[in-house]
XYZ file of C-alpha atoms in Angstrom:
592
model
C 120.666 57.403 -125.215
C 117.549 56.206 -123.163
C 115.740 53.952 -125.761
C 111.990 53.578 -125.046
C 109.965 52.003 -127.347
C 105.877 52.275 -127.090
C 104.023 50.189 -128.665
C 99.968 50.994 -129.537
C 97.641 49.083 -130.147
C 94.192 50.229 -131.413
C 91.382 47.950 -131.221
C 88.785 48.114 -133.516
C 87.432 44.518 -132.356
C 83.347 44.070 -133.493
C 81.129 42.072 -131.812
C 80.916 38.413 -132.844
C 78.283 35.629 -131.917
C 79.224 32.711 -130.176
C 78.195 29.315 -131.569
C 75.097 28.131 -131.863
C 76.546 24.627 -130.496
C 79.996 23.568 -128.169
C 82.474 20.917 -129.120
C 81.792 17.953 -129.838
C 85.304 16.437 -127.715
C 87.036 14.130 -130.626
C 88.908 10.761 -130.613
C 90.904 9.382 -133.177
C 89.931 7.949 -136.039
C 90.244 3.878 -134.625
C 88.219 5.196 -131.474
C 85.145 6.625 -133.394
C 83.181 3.532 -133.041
C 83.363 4.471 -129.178
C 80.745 6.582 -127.537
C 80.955 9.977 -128.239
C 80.436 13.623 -126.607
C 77.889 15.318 -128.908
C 76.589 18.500 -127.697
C 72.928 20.336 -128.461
C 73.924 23.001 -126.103
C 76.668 24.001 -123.975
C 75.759 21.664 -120.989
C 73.530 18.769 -122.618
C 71.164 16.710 -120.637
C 73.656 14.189 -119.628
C 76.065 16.899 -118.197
C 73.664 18.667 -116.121
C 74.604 16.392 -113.277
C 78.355 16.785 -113.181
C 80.073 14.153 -110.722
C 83.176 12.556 -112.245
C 84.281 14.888 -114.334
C 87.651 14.747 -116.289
C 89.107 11.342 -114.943
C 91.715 8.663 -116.247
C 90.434 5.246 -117.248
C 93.622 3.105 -118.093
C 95.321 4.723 -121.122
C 91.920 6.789 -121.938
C 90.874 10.337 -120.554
C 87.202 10.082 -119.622
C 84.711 12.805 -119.313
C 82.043 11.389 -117.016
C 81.650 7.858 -119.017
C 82.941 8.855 -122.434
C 86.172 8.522 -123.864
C 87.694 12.400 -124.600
C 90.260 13.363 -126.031
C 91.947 17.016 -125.157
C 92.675 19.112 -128.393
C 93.883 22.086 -126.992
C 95.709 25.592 -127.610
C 97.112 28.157 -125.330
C 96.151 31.771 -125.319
C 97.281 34.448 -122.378
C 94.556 36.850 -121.674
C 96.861 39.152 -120.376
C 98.523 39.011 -123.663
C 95.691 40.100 -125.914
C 93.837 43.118 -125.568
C 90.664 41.794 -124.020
C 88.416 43.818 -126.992
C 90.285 40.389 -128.936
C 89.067 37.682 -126.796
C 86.421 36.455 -128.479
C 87.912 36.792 -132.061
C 91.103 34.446 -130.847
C 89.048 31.948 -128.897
C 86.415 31.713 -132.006
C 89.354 31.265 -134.091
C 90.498 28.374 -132.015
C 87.154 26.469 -131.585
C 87.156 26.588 -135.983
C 90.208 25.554 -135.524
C 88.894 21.998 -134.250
C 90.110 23.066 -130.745
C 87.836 21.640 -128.004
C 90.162 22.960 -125.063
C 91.809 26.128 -123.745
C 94.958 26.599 -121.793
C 96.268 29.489 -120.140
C 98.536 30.394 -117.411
C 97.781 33.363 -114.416
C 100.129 35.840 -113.926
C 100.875 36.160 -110.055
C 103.083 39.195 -110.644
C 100.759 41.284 -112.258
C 97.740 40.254 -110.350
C 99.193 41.034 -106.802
C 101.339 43.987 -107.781
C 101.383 45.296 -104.504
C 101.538 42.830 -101.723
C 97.622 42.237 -100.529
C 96.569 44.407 -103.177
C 95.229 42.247 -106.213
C 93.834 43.105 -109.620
C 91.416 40.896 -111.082
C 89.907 43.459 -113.506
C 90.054 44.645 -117.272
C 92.455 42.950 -119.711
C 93.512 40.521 -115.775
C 89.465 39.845 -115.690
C 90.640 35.886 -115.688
C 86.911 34.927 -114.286
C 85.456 37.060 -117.513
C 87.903 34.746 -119.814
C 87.136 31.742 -118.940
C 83.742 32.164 -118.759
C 83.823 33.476 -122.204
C 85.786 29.950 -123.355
C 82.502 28.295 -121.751
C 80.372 30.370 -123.882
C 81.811 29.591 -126.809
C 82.021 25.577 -126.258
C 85.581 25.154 -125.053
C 86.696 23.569 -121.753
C 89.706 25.304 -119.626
C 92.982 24.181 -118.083
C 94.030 26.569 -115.780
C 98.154 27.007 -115.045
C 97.884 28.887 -111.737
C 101.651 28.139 -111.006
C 102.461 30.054 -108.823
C 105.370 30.267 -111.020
C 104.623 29.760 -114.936
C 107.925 30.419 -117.077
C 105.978 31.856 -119.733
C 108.705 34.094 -120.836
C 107.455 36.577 -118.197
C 109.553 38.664 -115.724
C 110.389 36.572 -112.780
C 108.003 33.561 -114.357
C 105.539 35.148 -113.031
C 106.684 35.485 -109.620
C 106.099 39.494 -108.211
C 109.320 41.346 -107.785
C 108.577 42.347 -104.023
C 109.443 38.996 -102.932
C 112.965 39.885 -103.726
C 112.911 42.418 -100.993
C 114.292 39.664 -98.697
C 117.634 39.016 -98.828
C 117.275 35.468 -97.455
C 114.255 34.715 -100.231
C 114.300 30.998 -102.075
C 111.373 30.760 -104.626
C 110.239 28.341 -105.807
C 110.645 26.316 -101.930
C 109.097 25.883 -98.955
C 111.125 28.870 -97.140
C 108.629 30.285 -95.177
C 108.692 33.770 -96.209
C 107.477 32.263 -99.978
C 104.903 30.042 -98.354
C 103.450 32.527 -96.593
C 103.160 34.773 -99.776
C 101.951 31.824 -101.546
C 98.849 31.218 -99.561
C 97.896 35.029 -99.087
C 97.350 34.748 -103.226
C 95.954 31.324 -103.064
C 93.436 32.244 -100.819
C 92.561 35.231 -103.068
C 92.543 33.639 -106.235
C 91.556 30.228 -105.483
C 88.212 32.200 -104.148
C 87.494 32.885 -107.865
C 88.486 29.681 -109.304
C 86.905 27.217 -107.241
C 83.278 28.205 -108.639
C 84.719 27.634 -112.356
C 85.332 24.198 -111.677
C 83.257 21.511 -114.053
C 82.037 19.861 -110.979
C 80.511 23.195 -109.776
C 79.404 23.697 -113.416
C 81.800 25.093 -115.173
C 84.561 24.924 -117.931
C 87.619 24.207 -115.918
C 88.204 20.261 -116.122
C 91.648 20.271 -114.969
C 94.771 22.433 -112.667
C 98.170 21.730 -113.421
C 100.427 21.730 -110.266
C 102.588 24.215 -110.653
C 105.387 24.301 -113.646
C 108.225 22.100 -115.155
C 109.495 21.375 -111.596
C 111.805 18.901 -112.752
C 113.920 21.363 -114.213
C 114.593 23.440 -111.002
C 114.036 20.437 -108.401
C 115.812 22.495 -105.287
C 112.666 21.580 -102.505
C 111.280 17.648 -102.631
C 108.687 18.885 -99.746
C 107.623 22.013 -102.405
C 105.619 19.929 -105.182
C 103.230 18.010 -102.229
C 102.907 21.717 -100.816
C 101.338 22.956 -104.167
C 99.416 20.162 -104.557
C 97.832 20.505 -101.437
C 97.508 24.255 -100.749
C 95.539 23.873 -104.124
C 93.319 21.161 -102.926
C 92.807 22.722 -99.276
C 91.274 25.377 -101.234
C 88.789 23.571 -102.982
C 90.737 22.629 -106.850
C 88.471 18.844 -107.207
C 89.441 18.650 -110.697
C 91.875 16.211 -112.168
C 95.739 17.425 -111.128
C 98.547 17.443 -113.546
C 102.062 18.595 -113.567
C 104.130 19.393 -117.263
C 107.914 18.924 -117.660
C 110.168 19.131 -120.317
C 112.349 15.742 -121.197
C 115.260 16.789 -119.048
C 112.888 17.481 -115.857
C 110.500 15.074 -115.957
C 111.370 12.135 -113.937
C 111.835 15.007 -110.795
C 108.920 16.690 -111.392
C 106.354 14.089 -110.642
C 104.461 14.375 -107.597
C 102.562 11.037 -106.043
C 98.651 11.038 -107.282
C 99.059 13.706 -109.817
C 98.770 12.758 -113.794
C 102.315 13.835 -115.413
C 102.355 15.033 -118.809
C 105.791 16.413 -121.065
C 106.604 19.212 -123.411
C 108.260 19.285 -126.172
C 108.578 19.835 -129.995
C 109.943 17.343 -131.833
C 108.867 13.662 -132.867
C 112.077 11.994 -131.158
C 110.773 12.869 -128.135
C 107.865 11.577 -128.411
C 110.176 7.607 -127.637
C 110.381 9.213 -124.121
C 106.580 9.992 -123.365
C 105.745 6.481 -125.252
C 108.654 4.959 -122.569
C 109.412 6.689 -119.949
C 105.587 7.833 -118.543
C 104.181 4.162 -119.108
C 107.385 2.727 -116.954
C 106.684 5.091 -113.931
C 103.031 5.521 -114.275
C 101.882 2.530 -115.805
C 99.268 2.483 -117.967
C 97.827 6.115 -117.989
C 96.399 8.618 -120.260
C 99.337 10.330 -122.269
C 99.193 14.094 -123.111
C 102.154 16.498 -124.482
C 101.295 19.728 -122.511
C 103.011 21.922 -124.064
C 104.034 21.295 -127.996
C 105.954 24.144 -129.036
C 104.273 25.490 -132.622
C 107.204 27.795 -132.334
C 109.893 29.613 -130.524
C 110.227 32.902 -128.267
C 112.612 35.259 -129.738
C 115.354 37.309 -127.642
C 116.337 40.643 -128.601
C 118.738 40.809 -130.668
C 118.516 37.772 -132.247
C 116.897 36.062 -135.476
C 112.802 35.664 -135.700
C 112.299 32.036 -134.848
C 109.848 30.082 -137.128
C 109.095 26.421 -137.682
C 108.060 24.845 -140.802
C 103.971 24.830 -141.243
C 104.386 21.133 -142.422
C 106.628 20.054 -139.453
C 104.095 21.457 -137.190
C 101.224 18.985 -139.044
C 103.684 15.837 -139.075
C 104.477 15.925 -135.410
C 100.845 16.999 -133.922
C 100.024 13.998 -136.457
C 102.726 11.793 -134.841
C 101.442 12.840 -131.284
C 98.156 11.395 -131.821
C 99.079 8.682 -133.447
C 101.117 7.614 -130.387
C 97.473 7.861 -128.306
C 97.919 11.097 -126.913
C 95.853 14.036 -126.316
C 97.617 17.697 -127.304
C 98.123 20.967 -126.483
C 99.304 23.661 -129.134
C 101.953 25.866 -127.115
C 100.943 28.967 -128.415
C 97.904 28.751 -130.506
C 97.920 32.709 -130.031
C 100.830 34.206 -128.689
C 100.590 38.118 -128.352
C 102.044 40.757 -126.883
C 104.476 41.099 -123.322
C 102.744 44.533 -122.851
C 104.959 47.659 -121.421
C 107.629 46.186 -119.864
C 106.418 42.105 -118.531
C 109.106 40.754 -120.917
C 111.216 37.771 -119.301
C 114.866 36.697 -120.090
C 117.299 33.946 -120.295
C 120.708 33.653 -118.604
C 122.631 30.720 -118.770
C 125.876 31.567 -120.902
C 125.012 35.425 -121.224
C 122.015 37.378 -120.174
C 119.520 37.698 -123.553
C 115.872 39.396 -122.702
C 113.119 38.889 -124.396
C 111.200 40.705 -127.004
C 108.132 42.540 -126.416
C 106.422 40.708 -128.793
C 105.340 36.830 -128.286
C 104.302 36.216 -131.834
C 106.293 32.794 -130.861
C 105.619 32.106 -134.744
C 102.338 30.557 -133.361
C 99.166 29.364 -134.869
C 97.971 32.811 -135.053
C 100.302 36.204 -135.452
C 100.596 38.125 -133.143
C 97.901 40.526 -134.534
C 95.453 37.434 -134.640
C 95.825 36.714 -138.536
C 95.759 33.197 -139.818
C 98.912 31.282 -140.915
C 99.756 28.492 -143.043
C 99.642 26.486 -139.740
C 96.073 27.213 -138.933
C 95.033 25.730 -142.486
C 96.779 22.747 -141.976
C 95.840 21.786 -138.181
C 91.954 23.316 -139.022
C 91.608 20.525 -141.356
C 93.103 17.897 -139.390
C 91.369 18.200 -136.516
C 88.356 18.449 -138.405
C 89.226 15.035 -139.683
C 87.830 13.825 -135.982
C 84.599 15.671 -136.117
C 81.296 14.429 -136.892
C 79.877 17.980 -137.520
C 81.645 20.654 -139.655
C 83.516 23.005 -137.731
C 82.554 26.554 -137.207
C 83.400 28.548 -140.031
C 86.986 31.148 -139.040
C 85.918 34.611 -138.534
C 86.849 37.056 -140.864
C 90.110 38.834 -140.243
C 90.151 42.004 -138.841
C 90.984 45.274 -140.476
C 94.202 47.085 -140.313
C 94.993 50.407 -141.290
C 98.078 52.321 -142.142
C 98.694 55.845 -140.890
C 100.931 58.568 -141.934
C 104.808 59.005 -140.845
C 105.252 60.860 -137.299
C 107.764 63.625 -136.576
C 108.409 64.322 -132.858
C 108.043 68.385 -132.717
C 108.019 68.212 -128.695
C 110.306 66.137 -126.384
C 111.985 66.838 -122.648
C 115.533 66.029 -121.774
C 115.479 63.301 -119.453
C 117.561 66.035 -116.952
C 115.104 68.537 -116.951
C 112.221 65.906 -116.059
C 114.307 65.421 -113.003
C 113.306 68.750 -111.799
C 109.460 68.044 -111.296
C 109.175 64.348 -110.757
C 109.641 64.674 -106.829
C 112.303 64.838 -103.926
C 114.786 61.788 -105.234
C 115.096 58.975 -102.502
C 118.516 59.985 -100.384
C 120.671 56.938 -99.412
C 124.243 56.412 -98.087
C 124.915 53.738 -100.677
C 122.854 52.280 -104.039
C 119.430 50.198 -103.644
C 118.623 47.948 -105.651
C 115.185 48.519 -107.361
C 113.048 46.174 -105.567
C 113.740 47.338 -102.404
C 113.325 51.252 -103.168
C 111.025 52.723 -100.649
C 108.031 53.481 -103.192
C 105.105 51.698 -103.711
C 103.979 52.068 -100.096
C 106.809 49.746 -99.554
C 107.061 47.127 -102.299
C 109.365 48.675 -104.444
C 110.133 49.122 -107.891
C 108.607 46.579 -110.936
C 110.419 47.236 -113.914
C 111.236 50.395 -115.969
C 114.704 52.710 -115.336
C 116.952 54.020 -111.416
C 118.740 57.309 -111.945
C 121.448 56.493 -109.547
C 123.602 60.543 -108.677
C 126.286 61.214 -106.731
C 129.456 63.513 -106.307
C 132.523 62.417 -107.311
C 135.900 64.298 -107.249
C 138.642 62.169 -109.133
C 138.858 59.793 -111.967
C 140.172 56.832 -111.821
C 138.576 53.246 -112.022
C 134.442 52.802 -111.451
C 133.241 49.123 -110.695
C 130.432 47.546 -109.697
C 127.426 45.102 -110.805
C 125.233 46.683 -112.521
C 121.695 44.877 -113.957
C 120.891 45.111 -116.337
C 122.408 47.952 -118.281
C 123.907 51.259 -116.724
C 124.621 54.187 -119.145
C 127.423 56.073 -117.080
C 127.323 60.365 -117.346
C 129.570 62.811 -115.930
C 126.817 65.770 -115.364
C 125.180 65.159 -118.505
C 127.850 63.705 -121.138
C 127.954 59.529 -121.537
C 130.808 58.341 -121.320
C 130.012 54.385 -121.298
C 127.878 51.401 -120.313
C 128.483 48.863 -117.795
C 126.446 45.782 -118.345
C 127.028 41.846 -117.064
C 129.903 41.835 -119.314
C 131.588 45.393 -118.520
C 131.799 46.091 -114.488
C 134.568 48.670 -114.805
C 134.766 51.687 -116.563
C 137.236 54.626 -116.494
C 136.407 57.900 -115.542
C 138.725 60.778 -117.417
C 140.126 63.452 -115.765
C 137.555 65.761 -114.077
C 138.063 69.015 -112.052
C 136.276 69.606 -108.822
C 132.675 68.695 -108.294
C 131.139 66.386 -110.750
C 127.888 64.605 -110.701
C 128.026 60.956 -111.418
C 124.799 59.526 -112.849
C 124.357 56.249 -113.946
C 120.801 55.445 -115.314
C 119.857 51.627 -114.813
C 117.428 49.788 -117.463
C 115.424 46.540 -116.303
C 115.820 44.790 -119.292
C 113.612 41.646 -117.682
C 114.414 39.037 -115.105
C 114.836 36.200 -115.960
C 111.725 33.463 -116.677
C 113.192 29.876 -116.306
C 116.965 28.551 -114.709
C 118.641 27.599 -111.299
C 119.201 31.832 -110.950
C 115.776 33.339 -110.655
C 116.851 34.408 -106.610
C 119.431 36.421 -108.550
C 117.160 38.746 -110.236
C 117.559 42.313 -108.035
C 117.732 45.219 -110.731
C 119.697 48.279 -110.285
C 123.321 48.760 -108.726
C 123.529 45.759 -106.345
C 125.593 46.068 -103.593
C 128.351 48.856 -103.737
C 129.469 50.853 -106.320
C 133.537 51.859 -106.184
C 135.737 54.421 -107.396
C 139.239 53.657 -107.587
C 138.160 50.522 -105.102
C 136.880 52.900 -102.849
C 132.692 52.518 -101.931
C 130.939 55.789 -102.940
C 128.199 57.602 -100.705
C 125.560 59.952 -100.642
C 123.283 58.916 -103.552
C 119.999 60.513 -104.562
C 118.153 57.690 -106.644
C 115.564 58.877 -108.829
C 112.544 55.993 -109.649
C 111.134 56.147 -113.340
C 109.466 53.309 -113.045
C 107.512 54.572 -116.611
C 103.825 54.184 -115.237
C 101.268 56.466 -116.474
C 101.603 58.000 -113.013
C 105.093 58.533 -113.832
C 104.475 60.246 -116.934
C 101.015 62.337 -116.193
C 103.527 64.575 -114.379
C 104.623 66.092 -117.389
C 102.329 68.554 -117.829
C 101.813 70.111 -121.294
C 103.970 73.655 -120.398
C 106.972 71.359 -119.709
C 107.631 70.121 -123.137
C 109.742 72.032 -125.447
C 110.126 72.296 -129.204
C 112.896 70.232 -130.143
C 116.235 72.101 -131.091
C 118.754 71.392 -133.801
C 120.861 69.316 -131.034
C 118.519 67.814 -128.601
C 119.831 66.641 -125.195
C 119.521 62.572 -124.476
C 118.494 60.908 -122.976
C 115.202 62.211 -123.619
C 111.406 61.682 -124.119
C 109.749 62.841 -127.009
C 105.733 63.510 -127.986
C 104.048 63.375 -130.874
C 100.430 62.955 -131.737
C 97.746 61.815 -134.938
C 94.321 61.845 -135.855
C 92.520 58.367 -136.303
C 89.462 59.098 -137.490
C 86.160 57.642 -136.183
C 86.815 53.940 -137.488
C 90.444 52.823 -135.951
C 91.702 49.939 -137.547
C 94.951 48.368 -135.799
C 98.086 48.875 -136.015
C 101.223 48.928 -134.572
C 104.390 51.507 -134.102
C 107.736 50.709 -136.474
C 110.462 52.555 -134.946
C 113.219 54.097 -137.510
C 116.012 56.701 -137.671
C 116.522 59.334 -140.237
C 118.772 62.023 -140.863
C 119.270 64.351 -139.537
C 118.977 62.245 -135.810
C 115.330 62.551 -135.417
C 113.375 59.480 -134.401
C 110.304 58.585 -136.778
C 107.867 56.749 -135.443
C 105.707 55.306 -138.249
C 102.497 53.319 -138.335
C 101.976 50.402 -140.194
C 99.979 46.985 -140.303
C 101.699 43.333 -140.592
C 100.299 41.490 -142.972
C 101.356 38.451 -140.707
């Protein structure tokens, strides 16, 4: 069966105020006899004439000639519908939050190669600008490459369509992509910066090179096609323990990630012994886990979260919360992880984070909000009020089309002697296929033996009866006797590539290479894209769909509808099975 699963979200966000005042930036409690940053408006007096900016001052981060300390927490724009923006980045400056961190998405704001999309829930400009008017300063991630549990890490998939392609080096044919989208987005960045008046106060240098280390020439290039472009602001790279002494490039301020308080020994040893006597700041510190599919919800304990943010400044360092808000890997964005078996990623990124996934408060929130309030001389903006959810009625399907009749008004398939892979499918004017499903059909005569690699998972049909996957851990599967002509189809599903690892250059979806019968290469396919855009599905127009019989045919799509009213509330889709096999797809709210 051909398991989709849509997700809906329905924003109901209201409009909220920003504060009257910004953030007062905080130091610890054995610092507050120090000069402090206390704001009257966004940009007091004393900041109206920006010139040094976020600097280092032996072990002390300075802002101009104050002491600051970075409280921070991560939120993804393109990971909360931007109706939410202002409720999660409220919620993080009453949090005691006086800094935001986010990464940018390469793949899914250069789609297409030259063709870039800086607009709606991607408006990264509109973000930040929105952090500034609510009184929080901005690290920007711009990678290229981010991890972030996205496909690729954030890399597009059309730079797979070379065969010879090394990411993440200083092979030309990534350079040369690199700078094209430098050149765009550094355009929009550069008048964001603090010195230029606004929020941004620093740009990490790409991310956790240390762990992938395969070009010592690729760090300085980073570092300098981001300052060629105008980035003044202070530089800093992020590695995890294991990557950190490789990851350092010369003039740049290092920082680590990590989650627990026995690493904390390495940032307190190992940064002072190779960079002397320097701020110290834990990037990333993981409030909680990604979760694969498949596998077990990961959480961390609210009061392990407070004792080792508590530990981390207590050692003298500034923080980042790694996810304050998580949210969602919308459609199909969803990264993975291979190292002793392929495991993708969940569409949610709830990463048992500071917030839930739906923006609701946790344990975790009370607990930092009142610590970091410790280090304020003004109370802290009071949380906004959650939002409201709403539960809807059960849905029945009563409309769906097999997946083999669709295949009839989708377009002329793509003819080819032998498979391609799905990033280098000739749609897309040219830059292939993202993500979503190939329909790989051809004409087989025999059974015997079928082999070949299929990625991620191939559902194998003689006309239109399954008889088997294939999958990283089954290449070969046997086809039963068959008389005369029979269509082979074997329908592909991108389950994600991979986010972090040595392997990202292995990451082509589809049938790589050839696919054999008995040992013998087959020919003559017709390779259907359904790469599930709206595009893809505004072609089934309304006549198509039929009423669903007492045996439907799978794989298959199927339609339902419901009335909302004229207040929606959100909510979310729960996706069950009843008896007999009709799917239910049911609306109802988390209560976090």
């Amino acid at each position: 069966m051909l398991n989709i699963v849509f997700v809906l979200f329905l924003t109901a966000a209201s409009p909220c105020s920003p504060p009257a005042v910004g953030p007062s930036p905080v130091s610890v409690a054995e610092e507050r006899h120090l000069p402090r940053l206390e704001w009257s408006t966004l940009i007091p007096a004393w900041l109206r004439h920006r010139q040094l900016g976020l600097h280092t001052k032996g072990q002390h981060f300075m802002l101009e000639d104050s002491i600051f300390w970075i409280f921070g927490g991560s939120i993804h724009y393109f990971r909360v519908p931007r109706e939410y923006w202002r409720d999660r980045l409220l919620k993080m400056r009453a949090c005691g939050l006086n800094t935001l961190t986010t990464y940018v998405p390469w793949n899914l704001h250069e789609p297409e190669r030259g063709k870039f999309n800086f607009s709606g829930n991607l408006d990264l400009e509109a973000f930040v600008l929105m952090a500034a008017e609510i009184g929080l300063w901005v690290i920007l991630r711009p990678g290229p490459y981010i991890c972030s549990e996205i496909d690729l890490g954030g890399l597009p998939s059309w730079l797979l369509q070379d065969s010879g392609m090394k990411l993440r080096t200083t092979y030309k044919g990534f350079t040369e992509a690199v700078d094209l989208y430098f050149d765009h987005l550094m355009s929009r960045v550069v008048p964001l910066q603090y010195k230029h008046g606004g929020p941004i106060i620093a740009v990490q240098v790409e991310n956790e090179y240390g762990s992938y280390d395969r070009d010592p020439a690729y760090m300085p290039y980073i570092r300098k096609a981001l300052e060629d472009r105008g980035i003044i602001e202070l530089l800093l790279t992020s590695d995890n323990k294991d990557g950190l002494k490789k990851g350092m490039v010369h003039g740049v301020l290092a920082t680590i990630n990590l989650q627990t308080r026995e690493e904390l020994q390495l940032m307190n040893t190992f940064l002072v012994s190779v960079q002397g006597i320097q701020p110290k700041m834990v990037m990333e510190y993981w409030t909680g886990w990604f979760d694969s599919w498949g596998g077990p919800h990961n959480i961390l304990d609210s009061s392990e979260v407070l004792e080792t943010v508590t530990s981390i400044v207590d050692a003298g360092s500034s923080v980042n919360l790694y996810m304050f808000h998580g949210g969602t890997n919308f459609g199909f964005i969803n990264g993975a992880m291979h190292f002793h078996e392929y495991k993708s990623d969940v569409t949610s990124y709830d990463y048992d984070a500071v917030l839930t996934e739906a923006g609701d408060y946790t344990a975790k929130y009370s607990k930092l909000r009142e610590f970091f309030g410790s280090f304020s001389d003004a109370p802290l903006p009071p949380p906004p009020k959650p939002l409201p959810k709403m539960t809807y009625e059960p849905l029945i399907p009563v409309v769906y089309l097999s997946l083999w009749d669709v295949l009839s008004f989708i377009g002329e398939p793509i003819k080819s002697e032998k498979p391609i892979n799905m990033e280098n499918l000739p749609v897309n004017e040219g830059n292939g296929q993202a993500f979503g499903y190939i329909l790989y059909e051809t004409i087989i005569t025999s059974s015997g033996t079928l082999s070949g690699v299929v990625r991620d998972r191939g559902q194998v049909f003689l006309d239109t009866v399954s008889i088997g996957f294939m999958d990283y851990k089954t290449t070969k599967i046997v086809i039963p006797l068959i008389q005369g002509y029979t269509f082979l189809r074997i329908l592909v599903e991108n389950r994600g590539r991979v986010n972090y690892g040595n392997n990202i250059d292995d990451q082509r979806k589809g049938i790589i290479g050839n696919l054999y019968l008995n040992d013998s290469p087959l020919k003559k396919f017709r390779i259907y894209s359904l790469d599930m855009k709206k595009s893809f599905f505004q072609r089934f127009s309304i006549d198509k769909w039929t009423h669903i019989p007492d045996v439907p045919t799978f794989p298959a799509f199927f339609f339902c509808g419901f009335v909302i009213g004229s207040s929606p509330s959100d909510t979310f889709l729960k996706l069950e099975v009843c008896k007999p096999p009709l799917p239910i797809l049911s609306s109802v709210f988390s209560e976090g």
